[in-house]
PDB file of C-alpha atoms in Angstrom:
ATOM      1  CA  UNK L 817     -19.906 -13.988  -9.696  1.00 54.00           C
ATOM      2  CA  UNK L 818     -17.004 -15.737 -11.433  1.00 70.00           C
ATOM      3  CA  UNK L 819     -18.607 -19.088 -10.655  1.00 82.00           C
ATOM      4  CA  UNK L 820     -21.774 -17.929 -12.399  1.00 84.00           C
ATOM      5  CA  UNK L 821     -19.764 -17.138 -15.526  1.00 81.00           C
ATOM      6  CA  UNK L 822     -18.050 -20.543 -15.334  1.00 87.00           C
ATOM      7  CA  UNK L 823     -21.399 -22.328 -15.028  1.00 89.00           C
ATOM      8  CA  UNK L 824     -22.768 -20.382 -17.984  1.00 89.00           C
ATOM      9  CA  UNK L 825     -19.804 -21.450 -20.123  1.00 90.00           C
ATOM     10  CA  UNK L 826     -20.285 -25.068 -19.103  1.00 92.00           C
ATOM     11  CA  UNK L 827     -23.987 -24.879 -19.939  1.00 92.00           C
ATOM     12  CA  UNK L 828     -23.099 -23.622 -23.440  1.00 94.00           C
ATOM     13  CA  UNK L 829     -20.733 -26.510 -24.286  1.00 94.00           C
ATOM     14  CA  UNK L 830     -23.425 -29.058 -25.310  1.00 94.00           C
ATOM     15  CA  UNK L 831     -24.850 -26.595 -27.838  1.00 95.00           C
ATOM     16  CA  UNK L 832     -21.383 -25.906 -29.238  1.00 94.00           C
ATOM     17  CA  UNK L 833     -20.883 -29.640 -29.686  1.00 93.00           C
ATOM     18  CA  UNK L 834     -24.165 -29.876 -31.571  1.00 93.00           C
ATOM     19  CA  UNK L 835     -23.232 -26.949 -33.802  1.00 92.00           C
ATOM     20  CA  UNK L 836     -19.921 -28.644 -34.581  1.00 91.00           C
ATOM     21  CA  UNK L 837     -21.508 -31.946 -35.573  1.00 88.00           C
ATOM     22  CA  UNK L 838     -22.161 -33.106 -39.117  1.00 82.00           C
ATOM     23  CA  UNK L 839     -25.909 -32.676 -38.643  1.00 81.00           C
ATOM     24  CA  UNK L 840     -25.403 -28.913 -38.293  1.00 79.00           C
ATOM     25  CA  UNK L 841     -25.068 -28.631 -42.058  1.00 84.00           C
ATOM     26  CA  UNK L 842     -28.841 -28.264 -42.165  1.00 89.00           C
ATOM     27  CA  UNK L 843     -29.999 -24.634 -41.606  1.00 90.00           C
ATOM     28  CA  UNK L 844     -33.151 -25.773 -39.866  1.00 91.00           C
ATOM     29  CA  UNK L 845     -31.158 -27.957 -37.476  1.00 92.00           C
ATOM     30  CA  UNK L 846     -28.902 -24.994 -36.708  1.00 93.00           C
ATOM     31  CA  UNK L 847     -31.937 -22.765 -36.079  1.00 93.00           C
ATOM     32  CA  UNK L 848     -33.271 -25.314 -33.598  1.00 94.00           C
ATOM     33  CA  UNK L 849     -29.936 -25.225 -31.764  1.00 95.00           C
ATOM     34  CA  UNK L 850     -30.303 -21.453 -31.381  1.00 95.00           C
ATOM     35  CA  UNK L 851     -33.880 -21.772 -30.109  1.00 95.00           C
ATOM     36  CA  UNK L 852     -32.998 -24.398 -27.519  1.00 95.00           C
ATOM     37  CA  UNK L 853     -29.852 -22.549 -26.405  1.00 95.00           C
ATOM     38  CA  UNK L 854     -31.619 -19.230 -25.847  1.00 95.00           C
ATOM     39  CA  UNK L 855     -34.380 -20.969 -23.875  1.00 94.00           C
ATOM     40  CA  UNK L 856     -32.022 -22.948 -21.616  1.00 93.00           C
ATOM     41  CA  UNK L 857     -32.162 -21.676 -17.991  1.00 88.00           C
ATOM     42  CA  UNK L 858     -28.366 -21.759 -17.467  1.00 90.00           C
ATOM     43  CA  UNK L 859     -27.061 -20.188 -20.692  1.00 93.00           C
ATOM     44  CA  UNK L 860     -26.251 -16.479 -20.462  1.00 93.00           C
ATOM     45  CA  UNK L 861     -23.226 -16.133 -22.787  1.00 93.00           C
ATOM     46  CA  UNK L 862     -23.353 -16.941 -26.499  1.00 95.00           C
ATOM     47  CA  UNK L 863     -20.192 -15.538 -28.155  1.00 92.00           C
ATOM     48  CA  UNK L 864     -18.529 -18.938 -28.506  1.00 93.00           C
ATOM     49  CA  UNK L 865     -21.610 -20.400 -30.157  1.00 94.00           C
ATOM     50  CA  UNK L 866     -21.835 -17.412 -32.480  1.00 94.00           C
ATOM     51  CA  UNK L 867     -18.303 -18.034 -33.716  1.00 92.00           C
ATOM     52  CA  UNK L 868     -19.143 -21.536 -34.990  1.00 94.00           C
ATOM     53  CA  UNK L 869     -19.058 -21.804 -38.818  1.00 93.00           C
ATOM     54  CA  UNK L 870     -22.397 -23.629 -38.941  1.00 92.00           C
ATOM     55  CA  UNK L 871     -24.053 -20.765 -37.065  1.00 93.00           C
ATOM     56  CA  UNK L 872     -22.492 -18.096 -39.282  1.00 93.00           C
ATOM     57  CA  UNK L 873     -23.593 -20.089 -42.340  1.00 92.00           C
ATOM     58  CA  UNK L 874     -27.139 -18.920 -41.646  1.00 92.00           C
ATOM     59  CA  UNK L 875     -26.177 -15.627 -43.278  1.00 89.00           C
ATOM     60  CA  UNK L 876     -25.777 -17.380 -46.588  1.00 88.00           C
ATOM     61  CA  UNK L 877     -28.170 -16.186 -49.328  1.00 88.00           C
ATOM     62  CA  UNK L 878     -29.154 -19.830 -49.824  1.00 87.00           C
ATOM     63  CA  UNK L 879     -30.640 -19.953 -46.314  1.00 88.00           C
ATOM     64  CA  UNK L 880     -34.402 -19.375 -46.159  1.00 86.00           C
ATOM     65  CA  UNK L 881     -35.220 -15.900 -44.888  1.00 82.00           C
ATOM     66  CA  UNK L 882     -37.242 -17.168 -41.916  1.00 83.00           C
ATOM     67  CA  UNK L 883     -34.146 -19.033 -40.742  1.00 88.00           C
ATOM     68  CA  UNK L 884     -31.661 -16.230 -41.341  1.00 87.00           C
ATOM     69  CA  UNK L 885     -33.286 -14.167 -38.600  1.00 92.00           C
ATOM     70  CA  UNK L 886     -32.376 -16.807 -36.017  1.00 94.00           C
ATOM     71  CA  UNK L 887     -28.775 -15.619 -36.245  1.00 93.00           C
ATOM     72  CA  UNK L 888     -29.899 -12.041 -35.576  1.00 93.00           C
ATOM     73  CA  UNK L 889     -31.934 -13.297 -32.617  1.00 95.00           C
ATOM     74  CA  UNK L 890     -28.874 -15.038 -31.184  1.00 95.00           C
ATOM     75  CA  UNK L 891     -26.891 -11.803 -31.515  1.00 94.00           C
ATOM     76  CA  UNK L 892     -29.571  -9.940 -29.561  1.00 96.00           C
ATOM     77  CA  UNK L 893     -29.375 -12.544 -26.808  1.00 96.00           C
ATOM     78  CA  UNK L 894     -25.592 -12.157 -26.788  1.00 95.00           C
ATOM     79  CA  UNK L 895     -25.357  -8.358 -26.423  1.00 93.00           C
ATOM     80  CA  UNK L 896     -28.757  -6.809 -27.125  1.00 93.00           C
ATOM     81  CA  UNK L 897     -31.792  -5.879 -25.006  1.00 95.00           C
ATOM     82  CA  UNK L 898     -35.515  -6.374 -24.968  1.00 96.00           C
ATOM     83  CA  UNK L 899     -36.028  -3.082 -26.789  1.00 95.00           C
ATOM     84  CA  UNK L 900     -33.591  -4.201 -29.535  1.00 95.00           C
ATOM     85  CA  UNK L 901     -35.722  -7.257 -30.073  1.00 96.00           C
ATOM     86  CA  UNK L 902     -38.946  -5.242 -30.184  1.00 95.00           C
ATOM     87  CA  UNK L 903     -37.447  -2.704 -32.623  1.00 95.00           C
ATOM     88  CA  UNK L 904     -36.054  -5.307 -35.037  1.00 93.00           C
ATOM     89  CA  UNK L 905     -38.669  -6.549 -37.511  1.00 92.00           C
ATOM     90  CA  UNK L 906     -38.846 -10.096 -38.855  1.00 90.00           C
ATOM     91  CA  UNK L 907     -37.431 -11.853 -35.808  1.00 93.00           C
ATOM     92  CA  UNK L 908     -38.882 -15.190 -34.715  1.00 93.00           C
ATOM     93  CA  UNK L 909     -41.425 -15.146 -31.919  1.00 94.00           C
ATOM     94  CA  UNK L 910     -40.180 -15.895 -28.451  1.00 95.00           C
ATOM     95  CA  UNK L 911     -41.565 -18.584 -26.218  1.00 95.00           C
ATOM     96  CA  UNK L 912     -42.093 -17.941 -22.509  1.00 94.00           C
ATOM     97  CA  UNK L 913     -38.629 -19.174 -21.480  1.00 95.00           C
ATOM     98  CA  UNK L 914     -36.901 -17.103 -24.163  1.00 96.00           C
ATOM     99  CA  UNK L 915     -38.843 -13.966 -23.202  1.00 96.00           C
ATOM    100  CA  UNK L 916     -37.922 -14.393 -19.524  1.00 95.00           C
ATOM    101  CA  UNK L 917     -34.268 -15.017 -20.438  1.00 95.00           C
ATOM    102  CA  UNK L 918     -34.068 -11.905 -22.620  1.00 96.00           C
ATOM    103  CA  UNK L 919     -35.638  -9.761 -19.885  1.00 96.00           C
ATOM    104  CA  UNK L 920     -33.076 -11.067 -17.372  1.00 96.00           C
ATOM    105  CA  UNK L 921     -30.241 -10.261 -19.779  1.00 95.00           C
ATOM    106  CA  UNK L 922     -31.699  -6.788 -20.321  1.00 96.00           C
ATOM    107  CA  UNK L 923     -31.819  -6.296 -16.529  1.00 95.00           C
ATOM    108  CA  UNK L 924     -28.108  -7.182 -16.421  1.00 94.00           C
ATOM    109  CA  UNK L 925     -27.317  -4.531 -19.035  1.00 93.00           C
ATOM    110  CA  UNK L 926     -29.365  -1.852 -17.248  1.00 94.00           C
ATOM    111  CA  UNK L 927     -27.859  -2.677 -13.859  1.00 93.00           C
ATOM    112  CA  UNK L 928     -24.320  -2.474 -15.289  1.00 90.00           C
ATOM    113  CA  UNK L 929     -24.766   1.210 -16.157  1.00 87.00           C
ATOM    114  CA  UNK L 930     -27.164   2.427 -13.442  1.00 88.00           C
ATOM    115  CA  UNK L 931     -27.034   1.145  -9.857  1.00 87.00           C
ATOM    116  CA  UNK L 932     -30.227   2.769  -8.604  1.00 92.00           C
ATOM    117  CA  UNK L 933     -33.066   1.798 -10.946  1.00 94.00           C
ATOM    118  CA  UNK L 934     -36.604   3.017 -10.490  1.00 94.00           C
ATOM    119  CA  UNK L 935     -39.584   0.760 -10.981  1.00 95.00           C
ATOM    120  CA  UNK L 936     -40.917   2.979 -13.744  1.00 94.00           C
ATOM    121  CA  UNK L 937     -37.730   2.762 -15.828  1.00 94.00           C
ATOM    122  CA  UNK L 938     -37.476  -1.009 -15.467  1.00 95.00           C
ATOM    123  CA  UNK L 939     -41.140  -1.626 -16.248  1.00 95.00           C
ATOM    124  CA  UNK L 940     -40.858   0.539 -19.360  1.00 95.00           C
ATOM    125  CA  UNK L 941     -37.638  -1.047 -20.655  1.00 95.00           C
ATOM    126  CA  UNK L 942     -38.792  -4.599 -19.931  1.00 96.00           C
ATOM    127  CA  UNK L 943     -42.430  -4.012 -20.942  1.00 95.00           C
ATOM    128  CA  UNK L 944     -43.852  -5.334 -17.708  1.00 94.00           C
ATOM    129  CA  UNK L 945     -47.328  -4.103 -16.884  1.00 90.00           C
ATOM    130  CA  UNK L 946     -47.304  -4.651 -13.092  1.00 94.00           C
ATOM    131  CA  UNK L 947     -44.852  -3.972 -10.290  1.00 94.00           C
ATOM    132  CA  UNK L 948     -45.400  -7.504  -8.970  1.00 94.00           C
ATOM    133  CA  UNK L 949     -44.072  -8.966 -12.246  1.00 95.00           C
ATOM    134  CA  UNK L 950     -40.988  -6.724 -11.998  1.00 95.00           C
ATOM    135  CA  UNK L 951     -40.361  -7.761  -8.404  1.00 95.00           C
ATOM    136  CA  UNK L 952     -40.696 -11.435  -9.383  1.00 95.00           C
ATOM    137  CA  UNK L 953     -38.156 -10.964 -12.192  1.00 96.00           C
ATOM    138  CA  UNK L 954     -35.659  -9.101  -9.953  1.00 96.00           C
ATOM    139  CA  UNK L 955     -36.048 -11.753  -7.244  1.00 96.00           C
ATOM    140  CA  UNK L 956     -35.321 -14.503  -9.804  1.00 94.00           C
ATOM    141  CA  UNK L 957     -32.200 -12.623 -10.937  1.00 95.00           C
ATOM    142  CA  UNK L 958     -31.016 -12.320  -7.323  1.00 94.00           C
ATOM    143  CA  UNK L 959     -31.548 -16.035  -6.590  1.00 93.00           C
ATOM    144  CA  UNK L 960     -29.748 -16.959  -9.831  1.00 90.00           C
ATOM    145  CA  UNK L 961     -26.744 -14.839  -8.681  1.00 91.00           C
ATOM    146  CA  UNK L 962     -27.067 -12.619 -11.728  1.00 92.00           C
ATOM    147  CA  UNK L 963     -27.199  -9.481  -9.584  1.00 93.00           C
ATOM    148  CA  UNK L 964     -26.935  -8.453  -5.952  1.00 94.00           C
ATOM    149  CA  UNK L 965     -29.705  -5.987  -5.247  1.00 94.00           C
ATOM    150  CA  UNK L 966     -32.279  -4.759  -2.728  1.00 94.00           C
ATOM    151  CA  UNK L 967     -35.881  -4.001  -3.534  1.00 94.00           C
ATOM    152  CA  UNK L 968     -37.294  -0.805  -2.034  1.00 94.00           C
ATOM    153  CA  UNK L 969     -41.000  -0.717  -2.967  1.00 93.00           C
ATOM    154  CA  UNK L 970     -41.902   1.671  -0.123  1.00 92.00           C
ATOM    155  CA  UNK L 971     -39.634   4.517  -1.258  1.00 91.00           C
ATOM    156  CA  UNK L 972     -40.827   7.389  -3.391  1.00 90.00           C
ATOM    157  CA  UNK L 973     -40.316   6.456  -6.149  1.00 92.00           C
ATOM    158  CA  UNK L 974     -39.908   2.686  -5.636  1.00 95.00           C
ATOM    159  CA  UNK L 975     -36.391   1.603  -6.597  1.00 95.00           C
ATOM    160  CA  UNK L 976     -34.088  -1.375  -7.064  1.00 95.00           C
ATOM    161  CA  UNK L 977     -30.655  -0.722  -5.549  1.00 95.00           C
ATOM    162  CA  UNK L 978     -28.091  -2.897  -7.387  1.00 94.00           C
ATOM    163  CA  UNK L 979     -24.705  -3.450  -5.693  1.00 93.00           C
ATOM    164  CA  UNK L 980     -23.138  -6.143  -7.931  1.00 93.00           C
ATOM    165  CA  UNK L 981     -23.652  -7.534 -11.438  1.00 92.00           C
ATOM    166  CA  UNK L 982     -22.388 -10.838 -12.841  1.00 91.00           C
ATOM    167  CA  UNK L 983     -20.133 -10.506 -15.943  1.00 88.00           C
ATOM    168  CA  UNK L 984     -22.438 -12.426 -18.267  1.00 89.00           C
ATOM    169  CA  UNK L 985     -23.018 -10.124 -21.246  1.00 90.00           C
ATOM    170  CA  UNK L 986     -20.963 -10.630 -24.399  1.00 90.00           C
ATOM    171  CA  UNK L 987     -19.128  -7.751 -26.054  1.00 88.00           C
ATOM    172  CA  UNK L 988     -20.598  -6.425 -29.262  1.00 86.00           C
ATOM    173  CA  UNK L 989     -18.015  -6.569 -32.104  1.00 84.00           C
ATOM    174  CA  UNK L 990     -18.703  -2.935 -32.996  1.00 84.00           C
ATOM    175  CA  UNK L 991     -17.674  -1.926 -29.460  1.00 83.00           C
ATOM    176  CA  UNK L 992     -14.271  -3.617 -29.651  1.00 85.00           C
ATOM    177  CA  UNK L 993     -12.383  -0.653 -31.270  1.00 89.00           C
ATOM    178  CA  UNK L 994     -13.582   1.708 -28.531  1.00 90.00           C
ATOM    179  CA  UNK L 995     -12.622  -0.811 -25.850  1.00 86.00           C
ATOM    180  CA  UNK L 996      -9.186  -1.305 -27.395  1.00 91.00           C
ATOM    181  CA  UNK L 997      -8.682   2.459 -27.577  1.00 92.00           C
ATOM    182  CA  UNK L 998      -9.727   2.890 -23.949  1.00 91.00           C
ATOM    183  CA  UNK L 999      -7.467   0.074 -22.782  1.00 91.00           C
ATOM    184  CA  UNK L1000      -4.548   1.449 -24.824  1.00 92.00           C
ATOM    185  CA  UNK L1001      -4.951   4.895 -23.253  1.00 93.00           C
ATOM    186  CA  UNK L1002      -5.158   3.297 -19.814  1.00 93.00           C
ATOM    187  CA  UNK L1003      -2.003   1.293 -20.533  1.00 93.00           C
ATOM    188  CA  UNK L1004      -0.201   4.477 -21.598  1.00 93.00           C
ATOM    189  CA  UNK L1005      -1.202   6.250 -18.389  1.00 94.00           C
ATOM    190  CA  UNK L1006      -0.089   3.271 -16.325  1.00 94.00           C
ATOM    191  CA  UNK L1007       3.273   3.233 -18.118  1.00 93.00           C
ATOM    192  CA  UNK L1008       3.709   6.943 -17.452  1.00 93.00           C
ATOM    193  CA  UNK L1009       2.890   6.502 -13.771  1.00 94.00           C
ATOM    194  CA  UNK L1010       5.304   3.570 -13.496  1.00 95.00           C
ATOM    195  CA  UNK L1011       8.050   5.610 -15.165  1.00 93.00           C
ATOM    196  CA  UNK L1012       7.488   8.466 -12.718  1.00 94.00           C
ATOM    197  CA  UNK L1013       7.592   6.066  -9.781  1.00 95.00           C
ATOM    198  CA  UNK L1014      10.809   4.451 -11.035  1.00 94.00           C
ATOM    199  CA  UNK L1015      12.416   7.870 -11.538  1.00 94.00           C
ATOM    200  CA  UNK L1016      11.441   8.878  -8.007  1.00 94.00           C
ATOM    201  CA  UNK L1017      12.839   5.627  -6.614  1.00 95.00           C
ATOM    202  CA  UNK L1018      16.123   6.192  -8.482  1.00 94.00           C
ATOM    203  CA  UNK L1019      16.314   9.742  -7.114  1.00 94.00           C
ATOM    204  CA  UNK L1020      15.721   8.547  -3.570  1.00 95.00           C
ATOM    205  CA  UNK L1021      18.386   5.862  -3.922  1.00 94.00           C
ATOM    206  CA  UNK L1022      20.912   8.364  -5.329  1.00 94.00           C
ATOM    207  CA  UNK L1023      20.275  10.807  -2.492  1.00 95.00           C
ATOM    208  CA  UNK L1024      20.578   7.993   0.037  1.00 95.00           C
ATOM    209  CA  UNK L1025      23.888   6.834  -1.450  1.00 94.00           C
ATOM    210  CA  UNK L1026      25.234  10.403  -1.423  1.00 94.00           C
ATOM    211  CA  UNK L1027      24.177  10.869   2.189  1.00 94.00           C
ATOM    212  CA  UNK L1028      25.836   7.600   3.219  1.00 94.00           C
ATOM    213  CA  UNK L1029      29.044   8.612   1.396  1.00 93.00           C
ATOM    214  CA  UNK L1030      29.133  11.950   3.232  1.00 93.00           C
ATOM    215  CA  UNK L1031      28.534  10.266   6.585  1.00 94.00           C
ATOM    216  CA  UNK L1032      31.300   7.752   5.880  1.00 93.00           C
ATOM    217  CA  UNK L1033      33.760  10.498   4.908  1.00 92.00           C
ATOM    218  CA  UNK L1034      32.895  12.442   8.061  1.00 92.00           C
ATOM    219  CA  UNK L1035      33.405   9.324  10.184  1.00 92.00           C
ATOM    220  CA  UNK L1036      36.808   8.658   8.554  1.00 90.00           C
ATOM    221  CA  UNK L1037      37.968  12.214   9.218  1.00 90.00           C
ATOM    222  CA  UNK L1038      36.791  12.003  12.818  1.00 91.00           C
ATOM    223  CA  UNK L1039      38.610   8.674  13.384  1.00 89.00           C
ATOM    224  CA  UNK L1040      41.865   9.996  11.907  1.00 87.00           C
ATOM    225  CA  UNK L1041      41.692  13.157  14.014  1.00 89.00           C
ATOM    226  CA  UNK L1042      41.042  11.141  17.164  1.00 89.00           C
ATOM    227  CA  UNK L1043      43.922   8.766  16.444  1.00 87.00           C
ATOM    228  CA  UNK L1044      46.323  11.657  15.760  1.00 85.00           C
ATOM    229  CA  UNK L1045      45.277  13.435  18.947  1.00 84.00           C
ATOM    230  CA  UNK L1046      45.747  10.263  21.016  1.00 85.00           C
ATOM    231  CA  UNK L1047      49.158   9.623  19.474  1.00 84.00           C
ATOM    232  CA  UNK L1048      50.331  13.185  20.231  1.00 78.00           C
ATOM    233  CA  UNK L1049      49.286  12.904  23.878  1.00 77.00           C
ATOM    234  CA  UNK L1050      50.842   9.480  24.407  1.00 74.00           C
ATOM    235  CA  UNK L1051      54.220  10.565  22.856  1.00 63.00           C
ATOM    236  CA  UNK L1052      54.494  13.771  24.930  1.00 56.00           C
ATOM    237  CA  UNK L1053      54.361  15.901  21.847  1.00 51.00           C
ATOM    238  CA  UNK L1054      52.411  19.079  21.269  1.00 51.00           C
ATOM    239  CA  UNK L1055      49.327  19.071  23.397  1.00 48.00           C
ATOM    240  CA  UNK L1056      50.926  16.882  26.073  1.00 49.00           C
ATOM    241  CA  UNK L1057      51.190  18.276  29.619  1.00 49.00           C
ATOM    242  CA  UNK L1058      52.240  15.598  32.060  1.00 47.00           C
ATOM    243  CA  UNK L1059      51.332  16.209  35.692  1.00 47.00           C
ATOM    244  CA  UNK L1060      52.620  14.586  38.864  1.00 46.00           C
ATOM    245  CA  UNK L1061      51.104  11.265  37.878  1.00 45.00           C
ATOM    246  CA  UNK L1062      52.063  11.467  34.205  1.00 46.00           C
ATOM    247  CA  UNK L1063      48.548  12.569  33.197  1.00 44.00           C
ATOM    248  CA  UNK L1064      47.928  14.151  29.829  1.00 44.00           C
ATOM    249  CA  UNK L1065      46.993  17.744  29.195  1.00 44.00           C
ATOM    250  CA  UNK L1066      43.347  16.825  28.896  1.00 45.00           C
ATOM    251  CA  UNK L1067      43.519  14.413  31.835  1.00 45.00           C
ATOM    252  CA  UNK L1068      45.244  16.857  34.287  1.00 48.00           C
ATOM    253  CA  UNK L1069      45.832  15.842  37.910  1.00 46.00           C
ATOM    254  CA  UNK L1070      44.253  12.603  38.994  1.00 48.00           C
ATOM    255  CA  UNK L1071      42.601  12.015  42.337  1.00 49.00           C
ATOM    256  CA  UNK L1072      45.370   9.765  43.696  1.00 49.00           C
ATOM    257  CA  UNK L1073      47.997  12.415  42.752  1.00 49.00           C
ATOM    258  CA  UNK L1074      46.148  15.087  44.703  1.00 47.00           C
ATOM    259  CA  UNK L1075      45.712  12.760  47.678  1.00 50.00           C
ATOM    260  CA  UNK L1076      49.402  11.865  47.695  1.00 50.00           C
ATOM    261  CA  UNK L1077      50.346  15.535  47.538  1.00 48.00           C
ATOM    262  CA  UNK L1078      48.133  16.352  50.520  1.00 50.00           C
ATOM    263  CA  UNK L1079      49.687  13.543  52.533  1.00 51.00           C
ATOM    264  CA  UNK L1080      53.122  14.959  51.704  1.00 49.00           C
ATOM    265  CA  UNK L1081      54.431  11.957  49.832  1.00 45.00           C
ATOM    266  CA  UNK L1082      55.308  14.032  46.785  1.00 45.00           C
ATOM    267  CA  UNK L1083      56.708  17.000  48.705  1.00 43.00           C
ATOM    268  CA  UNK L1084      59.780  17.314  50.930  1.00 45.00           C
ATOM    269  CA  UNK L1085      60.767  13.705  50.373  1.00 46.00           C
ATOM    270  CA  UNK L1086      57.797  12.262  52.290  1.00 46.00           C
ATOM    271  CA  UNK L1087      57.010  12.319  56.026  1.00 46.00           C
ATOM    272  CA  UNK L1088      54.461  11.198  58.528  1.00 45.00           C
ATOM    273  CA  UNK L1089      53.650  14.509  60.308  1.00 47.00           C
ATOM    274  CA  UNK L1090      50.303  16.122  59.685  1.00 44.00           C
ATOM    275  CA  UNK L1091      50.608  19.024  57.178  1.00 46.00           C
ATOM    276  CA  UNK L1092      48.187  21.367  55.584  1.00 44.00           C
ATOM    277  CA  UNK L1093      48.712  22.590  52.073  1.00 43.00           C
ATOM    278  CA  UNK L1094      48.271  26.380  52.055  1.00 45.00           C
ATOM    279  CA  UNK L1095      49.826  27.631  48.762  1.00 45.00           C
ATOM    280  CA  UNK L1096      52.307  29.805  50.768  1.00 44.00           C
ATOM    281  CA  UNK L1097      49.653  32.076  52.320  1.00 43.00           C
ATOM    282  CA  UNK L1098      47.955  32.417  55.672  1.00 44.00           C
ATOM    283  CA  UNK L1099      44.590  34.041  56.139  1.00 46.00           C
ATOM    284  CA  UNK L1100      43.520  36.768  53.788  1.00 46.00           C
ATOM    285  CA  UNK L1101      45.247  40.102  54.636  1.00 45.00           C
ATOM    286  CA  UNK L1102      48.180  38.519  56.505  1.00 47.00           C
ATOM    287  CA  UNK L1103      51.647  39.949  55.799  1.00 48.00           C
ATOM    288  CA  UNK L1104      53.532  36.937  57.164  1.00 48.00           C
ATOM    289  CA  UNK L1105      54.687  35.383  53.937  1.00 46.00           C
ATOM    290  CA  UNK L1106      58.074  33.819  53.387  1.00 49.00           C
ATOM    291  CA  UNK L1107      59.062  34.039  49.771  1.00 47.00           C
ATOM    292  CA  UNK L1108      61.618  31.264  50.317  1.00 48.00           C
ATOM    293  CA  UNK L1109      59.423  29.169  52.520  1.00 47.00           C
ATOM    294  CA  UNK L1110      57.763  25.913  51.759  1.00 47.00           C
ATOM    295  CA  UNK L1111      54.258  27.293  52.055  1.00 47.00           C
ATOM    296  CA  UNK L1112      53.528  24.918  54.957  1.00 48.00           C
ATOM    297  CA  UNK L1113      52.679  25.752  58.557  1.00 47.00           C
ATOM    298  CA  UNK L1114      53.174  23.204  61.316  1.00 46.00           C
ATOM    299  CA  UNK L1115      51.110  22.737  64.421  1.00 49.00           C
ATOM    300  CA  UNK L1116      53.556  22.093  67.286  1.00 48.00           C
ATOM    301  CA  UNK L1117      51.126  19.675  68.796  1.00 47.00           C
ATOM    302  CA  UNK L1118      47.699  19.622  70.265  1.00 45.00           C
ATOM    303  CA  UNK L1119      47.530  19.933  74.060  1.00 45.00           C
ATOM    304  CA  UNK L1120      50.895  21.806  74.516  1.00 44.00           C
ATOM    305  CA  UNK L1121      50.436  24.473  77.166  1.00 45.00           C
ATOM    306  CA  UNK L1122      52.246  27.831  77.276  1.00 44.00           C
ATOM    307  CA  UNK L1123      52.334  29.388  80.698  1.00 45.00           C
ATOM    308  CA  UNK L1124      49.694  29.575  83.371  1.00 44.00           C
ATOM    309  CA  UNK L1125      47.044  30.765  80.971  1.00 44.00           C
ATOM    310  CA  UNK L1126      46.948  27.347  79.407  1.00 44.00           C
ATOM    311  CA  UNK L1127      46.456  28.933  76.037  1.00 44.00           C
ATOM    312  CA  UNK L1128      47.431  27.032  72.978  1.00 47.00           C
ATOM    313  CA  UNK L1129      50.812  27.902  71.538  1.00 46.00           C
ATOM    314  CA  UNK L1130      50.410  29.788  68.331  1.00 46.00           C
ATOM    315  CA  UNK L1131      51.539  28.336  65.062  1.00 47.00           C
ATOM    316  CA  UNK L1132      54.958  29.177  63.824  1.00 48.00           C
ATOM    317  CA  UNK L1133      55.932  29.374  60.229  1.00 45.00           C
ATOM    318  CA  UNK L1134      58.461  26.866  59.128  1.00 47.00           C
ATOM    319  CA  UNK L1135      60.633  28.692  56.673  1.00 47.00           C
ATOM    320  CA  UNK L1136      63.409  27.477  54.534  1.00 47.00           C
ATOM    321  CA  UNK L1137      66.716  27.413  56.302  1.00 47.00           C
ATOM    322  CA  UNK L1138      69.307  29.700  54.862  1.00 40.00           C
TER     323      UNK L1138
END
């Protein structure tokens, strides 16, 4: 659709050059420029031509009345419709190309406001007496890339479903204040939305910074506590409780310390005899306990016989010598 607008602007440039020439001082020459421009198959925008001084000079009281209406006709082609032309008296008659062009421009205006157009509405607004003429006009508009639409003659009622419209109609000067007001209100709403978004972003960033500061402070406290606790244990201070292997309070006895104790290397100055660590007690309920003993019982040796019975010699308790 943007390419269509670009082509329409390019098609208008030769007529602008003619209106800017020295020959355009003649009102009749200027009126001929308007007639040829509105009949050209590729021209669909006319605002730039309307702004030319030679074209505006047609409003002069010195211009013949039959030529003054050419300027009004050009304005209708720029932003008016077929009904505007029919309701404005004194306008020059249209040739076949001009009539077709104005109907196409009117179709653009109707399709811009209503996407689903019935045959009856279009035929009334464009003053077309047969549905075949309407379908031919809509088909020409589709092939010229003026609109994107689908004809549905079999529906009840028959319709033209428009999905896209080329931006080829000029803006009427009287509509500019309303457009400016609408755009200003839209700009104000956009500024308000942007301000709200920026405030929300600032709030999120502040909360994130506060959360990171709290996490950092917590990590610092944890590191200092861990370092202090490690230093206390390594120096044998409060919280230190060295065991047989020099283990800390939290570490307790290590596996090699327990193994060495069972083998007797840390008790009684070492030894190679087999011993069993019994905490100073025999079986539950036994009264044979030596308060000054070592808490160890010694097996005199496997296979030692006592008498004819061949029974194993009972264990004796090895107490501390007095």
